[in-house]
XYZ file of C-alpha atoms in Angstrom:
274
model
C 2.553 -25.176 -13.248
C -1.098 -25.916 -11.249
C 1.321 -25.260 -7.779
C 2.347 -21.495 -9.346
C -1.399 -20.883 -9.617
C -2.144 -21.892 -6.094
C 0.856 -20.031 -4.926
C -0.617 -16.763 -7.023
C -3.947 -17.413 -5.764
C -1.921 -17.042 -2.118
C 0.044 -14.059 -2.627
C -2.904 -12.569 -4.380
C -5.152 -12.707 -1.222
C -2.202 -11.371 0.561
C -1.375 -8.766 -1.386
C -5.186 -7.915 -1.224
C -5.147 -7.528 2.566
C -1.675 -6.480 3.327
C -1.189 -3.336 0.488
C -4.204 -1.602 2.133
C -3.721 -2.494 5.976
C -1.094 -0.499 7.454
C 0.908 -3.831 8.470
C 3.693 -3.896 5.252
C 2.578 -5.951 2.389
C 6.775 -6.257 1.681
C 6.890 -8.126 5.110
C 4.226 -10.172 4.739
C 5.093 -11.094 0.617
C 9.051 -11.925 2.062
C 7.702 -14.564 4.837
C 4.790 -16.097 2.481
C 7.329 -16.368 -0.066
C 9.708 -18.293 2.447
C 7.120 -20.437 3.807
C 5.741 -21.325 0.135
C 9.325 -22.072 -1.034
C 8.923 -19.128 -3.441
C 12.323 -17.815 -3.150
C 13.960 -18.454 -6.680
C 12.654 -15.994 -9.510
C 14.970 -18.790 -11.701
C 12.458 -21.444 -10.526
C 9.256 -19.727 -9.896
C 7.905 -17.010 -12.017
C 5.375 -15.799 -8.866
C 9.159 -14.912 -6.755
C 9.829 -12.721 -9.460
C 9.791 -8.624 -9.468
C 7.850 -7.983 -12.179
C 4.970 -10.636 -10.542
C 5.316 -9.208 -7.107
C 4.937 -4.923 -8.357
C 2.480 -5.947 -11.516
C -0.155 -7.920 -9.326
C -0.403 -4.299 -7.439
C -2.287 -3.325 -10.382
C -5.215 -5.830 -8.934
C -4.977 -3.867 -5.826
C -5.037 -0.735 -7.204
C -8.448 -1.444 -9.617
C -10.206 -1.782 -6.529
C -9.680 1.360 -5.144
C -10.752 2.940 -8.533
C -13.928 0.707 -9.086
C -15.571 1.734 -5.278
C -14.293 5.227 -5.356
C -14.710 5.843 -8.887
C -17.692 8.517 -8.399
C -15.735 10.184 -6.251
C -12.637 10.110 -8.500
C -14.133 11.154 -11.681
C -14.187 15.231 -11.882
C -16.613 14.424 -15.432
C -18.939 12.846 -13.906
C -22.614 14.032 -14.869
C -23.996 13.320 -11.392
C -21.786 16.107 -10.278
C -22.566 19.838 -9.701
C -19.887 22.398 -10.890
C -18.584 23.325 -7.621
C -18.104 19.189 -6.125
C -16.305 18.593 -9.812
C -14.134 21.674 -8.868
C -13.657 19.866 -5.491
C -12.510 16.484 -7.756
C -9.975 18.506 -9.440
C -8.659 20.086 -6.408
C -7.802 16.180 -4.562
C -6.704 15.372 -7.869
C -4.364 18.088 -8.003
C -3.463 17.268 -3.979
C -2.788 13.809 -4.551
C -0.399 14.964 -7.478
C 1.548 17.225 -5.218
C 1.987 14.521 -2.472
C 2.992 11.946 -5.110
C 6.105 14.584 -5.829
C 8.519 13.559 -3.078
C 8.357 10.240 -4.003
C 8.469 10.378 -7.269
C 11.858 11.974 -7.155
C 13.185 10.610 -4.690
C 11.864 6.755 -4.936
C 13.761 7.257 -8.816
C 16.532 8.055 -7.368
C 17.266 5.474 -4.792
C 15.126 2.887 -6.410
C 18.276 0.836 -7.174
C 19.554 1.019 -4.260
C 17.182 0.373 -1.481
C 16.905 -3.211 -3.126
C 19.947 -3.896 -0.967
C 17.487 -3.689 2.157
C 15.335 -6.601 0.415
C 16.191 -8.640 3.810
C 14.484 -9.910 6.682
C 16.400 -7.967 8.953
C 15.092 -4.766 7.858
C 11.951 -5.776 7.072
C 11.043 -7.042 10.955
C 12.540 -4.271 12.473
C 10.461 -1.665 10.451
C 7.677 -3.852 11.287
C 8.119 -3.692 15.064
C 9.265 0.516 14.546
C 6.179 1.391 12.998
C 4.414 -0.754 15.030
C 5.624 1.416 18.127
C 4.868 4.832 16.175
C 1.533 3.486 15.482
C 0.809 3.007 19.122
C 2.065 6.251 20.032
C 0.997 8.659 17.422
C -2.618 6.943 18.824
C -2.029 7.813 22.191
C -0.973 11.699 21.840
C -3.353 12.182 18.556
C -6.574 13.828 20.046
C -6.864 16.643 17.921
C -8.187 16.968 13.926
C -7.803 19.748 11.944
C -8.757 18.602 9.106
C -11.843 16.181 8.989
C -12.139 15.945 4.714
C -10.185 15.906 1.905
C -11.556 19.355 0.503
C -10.086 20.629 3.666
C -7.072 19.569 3.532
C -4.070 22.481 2.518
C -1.625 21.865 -0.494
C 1.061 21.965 2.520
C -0.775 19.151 4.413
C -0.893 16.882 0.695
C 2.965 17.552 0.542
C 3.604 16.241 3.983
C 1.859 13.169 3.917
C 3.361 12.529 0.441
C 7.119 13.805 2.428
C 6.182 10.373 4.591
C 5.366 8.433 1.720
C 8.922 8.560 0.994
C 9.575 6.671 4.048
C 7.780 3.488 2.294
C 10.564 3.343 0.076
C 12.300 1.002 3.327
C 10.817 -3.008 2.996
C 8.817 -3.457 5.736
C 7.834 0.024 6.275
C 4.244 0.084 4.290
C 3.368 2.796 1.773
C -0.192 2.677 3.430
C 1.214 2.783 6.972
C 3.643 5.666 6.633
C 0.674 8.164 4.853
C -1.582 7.378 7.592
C 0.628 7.909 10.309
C 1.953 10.864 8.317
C -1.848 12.184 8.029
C -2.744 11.525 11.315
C 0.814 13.756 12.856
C -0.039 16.225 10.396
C -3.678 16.848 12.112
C -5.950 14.812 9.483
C -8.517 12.470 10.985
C -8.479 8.661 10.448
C -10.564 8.229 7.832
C -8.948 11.338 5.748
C -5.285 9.550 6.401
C -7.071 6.309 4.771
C -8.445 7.599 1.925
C -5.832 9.699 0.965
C -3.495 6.907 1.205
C -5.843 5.288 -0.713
C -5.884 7.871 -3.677
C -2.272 8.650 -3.596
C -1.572 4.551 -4.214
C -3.763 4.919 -7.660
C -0.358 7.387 -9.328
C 2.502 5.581 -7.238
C 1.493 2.147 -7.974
C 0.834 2.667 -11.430
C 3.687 4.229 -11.939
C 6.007 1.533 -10.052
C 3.864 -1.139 -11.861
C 4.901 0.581 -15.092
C 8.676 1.380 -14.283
C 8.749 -2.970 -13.709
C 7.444 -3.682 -17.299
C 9.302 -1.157 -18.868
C 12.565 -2.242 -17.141
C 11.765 -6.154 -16.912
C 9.727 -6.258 -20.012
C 6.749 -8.685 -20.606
C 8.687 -11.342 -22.544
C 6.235 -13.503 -20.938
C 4.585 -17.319 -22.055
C 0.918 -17.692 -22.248
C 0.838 -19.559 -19.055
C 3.040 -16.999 -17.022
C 0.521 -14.251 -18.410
C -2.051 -16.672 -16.796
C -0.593 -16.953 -13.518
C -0.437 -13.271 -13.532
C -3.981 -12.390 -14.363
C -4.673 -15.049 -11.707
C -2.785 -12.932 -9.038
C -3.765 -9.356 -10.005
C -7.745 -10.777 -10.162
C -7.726 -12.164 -6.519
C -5.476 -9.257 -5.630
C -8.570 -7.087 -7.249
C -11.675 -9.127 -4.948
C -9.853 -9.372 -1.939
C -8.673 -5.901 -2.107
C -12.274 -4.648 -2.393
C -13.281 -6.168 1.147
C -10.448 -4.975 2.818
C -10.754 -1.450 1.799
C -14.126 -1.406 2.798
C -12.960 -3.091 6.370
C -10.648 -0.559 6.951
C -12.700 2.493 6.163
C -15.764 0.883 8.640
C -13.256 -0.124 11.507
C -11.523 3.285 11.504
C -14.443 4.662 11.978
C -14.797 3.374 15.673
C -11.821 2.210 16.452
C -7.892 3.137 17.094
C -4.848 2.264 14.778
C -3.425 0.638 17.503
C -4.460 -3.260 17.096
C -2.239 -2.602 14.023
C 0.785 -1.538 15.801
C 0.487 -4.536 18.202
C 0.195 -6.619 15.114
C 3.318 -5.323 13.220
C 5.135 -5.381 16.297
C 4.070 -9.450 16.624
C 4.893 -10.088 13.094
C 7.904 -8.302 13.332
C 9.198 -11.098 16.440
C 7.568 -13.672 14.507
C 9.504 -12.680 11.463
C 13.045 -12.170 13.329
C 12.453 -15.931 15.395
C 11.246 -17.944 12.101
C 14.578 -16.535 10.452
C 16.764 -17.778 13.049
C 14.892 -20.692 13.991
C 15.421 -21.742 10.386
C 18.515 -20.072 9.384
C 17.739 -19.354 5.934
């Protein structure tokens, strides 16, 4: 049982980094898991769904604990009109969530059958290339802040979070690109990818328990809290990385990346043959 805490302790700090870095959490979870030897939920209660979507929910208190001023539309610090504005990305971030909360439903079942290595690296290495070229062709921003973003805009970017629903894609990496094709700046595609994981995570978090259940023992719920807390600390450094690096610099180191991880991915697979 002490090696399925250090192996949560692991896939917590990767989850921390990966979910918020548009590189594909999913890609990095499948080769951590292979190089851990955390491949049988039977054996290991850290390989199993209900770990891998519940320690999201570390991830996702981050977000809500450095944005929370900004998230709350009661807050007493606020004037009338910037709680109006609250209300208004709250009600954006609702509309984006839409497309894939209908259509993630419906072929939630199914896309488990692209669980695989296969797809995973070569969504890794396509993004990476749409990363690099969306960067290279996007030199105009039409919208520079949240509050200026259209309901149309909102439903876009959430029309590309559907894409996430592919392993390997990255629910963080398809709203940014999304954002940034649909004329938002970097930092706008960031944080609105941000605030549209609060809804979608919870609610995928929630559709796990509900369908898994928590028929858990005390030292499972252990490993968990474990997971979600380091998910929760690393989480909050890596938001605040991303947010002061896309201020001055490109999305394109993280194309390059995905596209190496995707190669590394496909030659440890067939190196190894598993």
């Amino acid at each position: 049982m002490v090696f399925e805490f250090v192996k949560s302790i692991i896939l917590g700090i990767v989850e921390g980094i990966t979910e918020w870095l548009p590189i594909s959490s999913t890609g990095h979870m499948i080769l951590v898991n292979e190089l851990i030897g955390n491949t049988d939920p039977e054996a290991s209660f850290t390989a199993t769904d209900l770990y891998l979507y519940v320690i999201q929910l570390g991830a996702i208190l981050a977000v809500v604990t450095l944005y929370f001023h900004r998230l709350n539309p009661f807050s007493p610090k606020k004037t009338k009109e910037e709680k109006k504005d609250t209300w208004q990305m709250w009600f954006k971030v609702i509309a984006a969530c839409i497309p894939a909360a209908v259509i993630g439903l419906i072929l939630n079942d199914f896309m488990a059958h692209f669980e695989n290595w296969e797809v995973v690296s070569a969504m890794l290495i396509v993004y990476g290339i749409a990363f690099i070229i969306v960067e290279r062709i996007h030199k105009k921003t039409t919208v520079t802040s949240i509050s200026e973003m259209s309901y149309k805009t909102a439903m876009l970017i959430g029309a590309f979070q559907v894409l996430s629903i592919v392993p390997g894609t990255s629910r963080s990496g398809s709203t940014i690109l999304g954002g940034m094709i649909v004329g938002c700046s970097r930092s706008v595609a960031a944080e609105f990818s941000f605030f549209l994981a609060i809804p979608v995570m919870f609610g995928v978090s929630l559709l796990k328990i509900v369908t898994a259940g928590l028929d858990m023992t005390g030292s499972q719920l252990a490993v968990l809290l474990t997971g979600m807390a380091v998910a929760y600390i690393v989480s909050l450094a890596a938001i605040k990385f991303l947010m002061n690096y896309v201020r001055k610099h490109s999305f394109t180191s993280f194309g390059w990346y995905r596209i190496i991880l995707g190669i590394v991915v496909i030659a440890f697979f067939l190196i190894t043959g598993i």
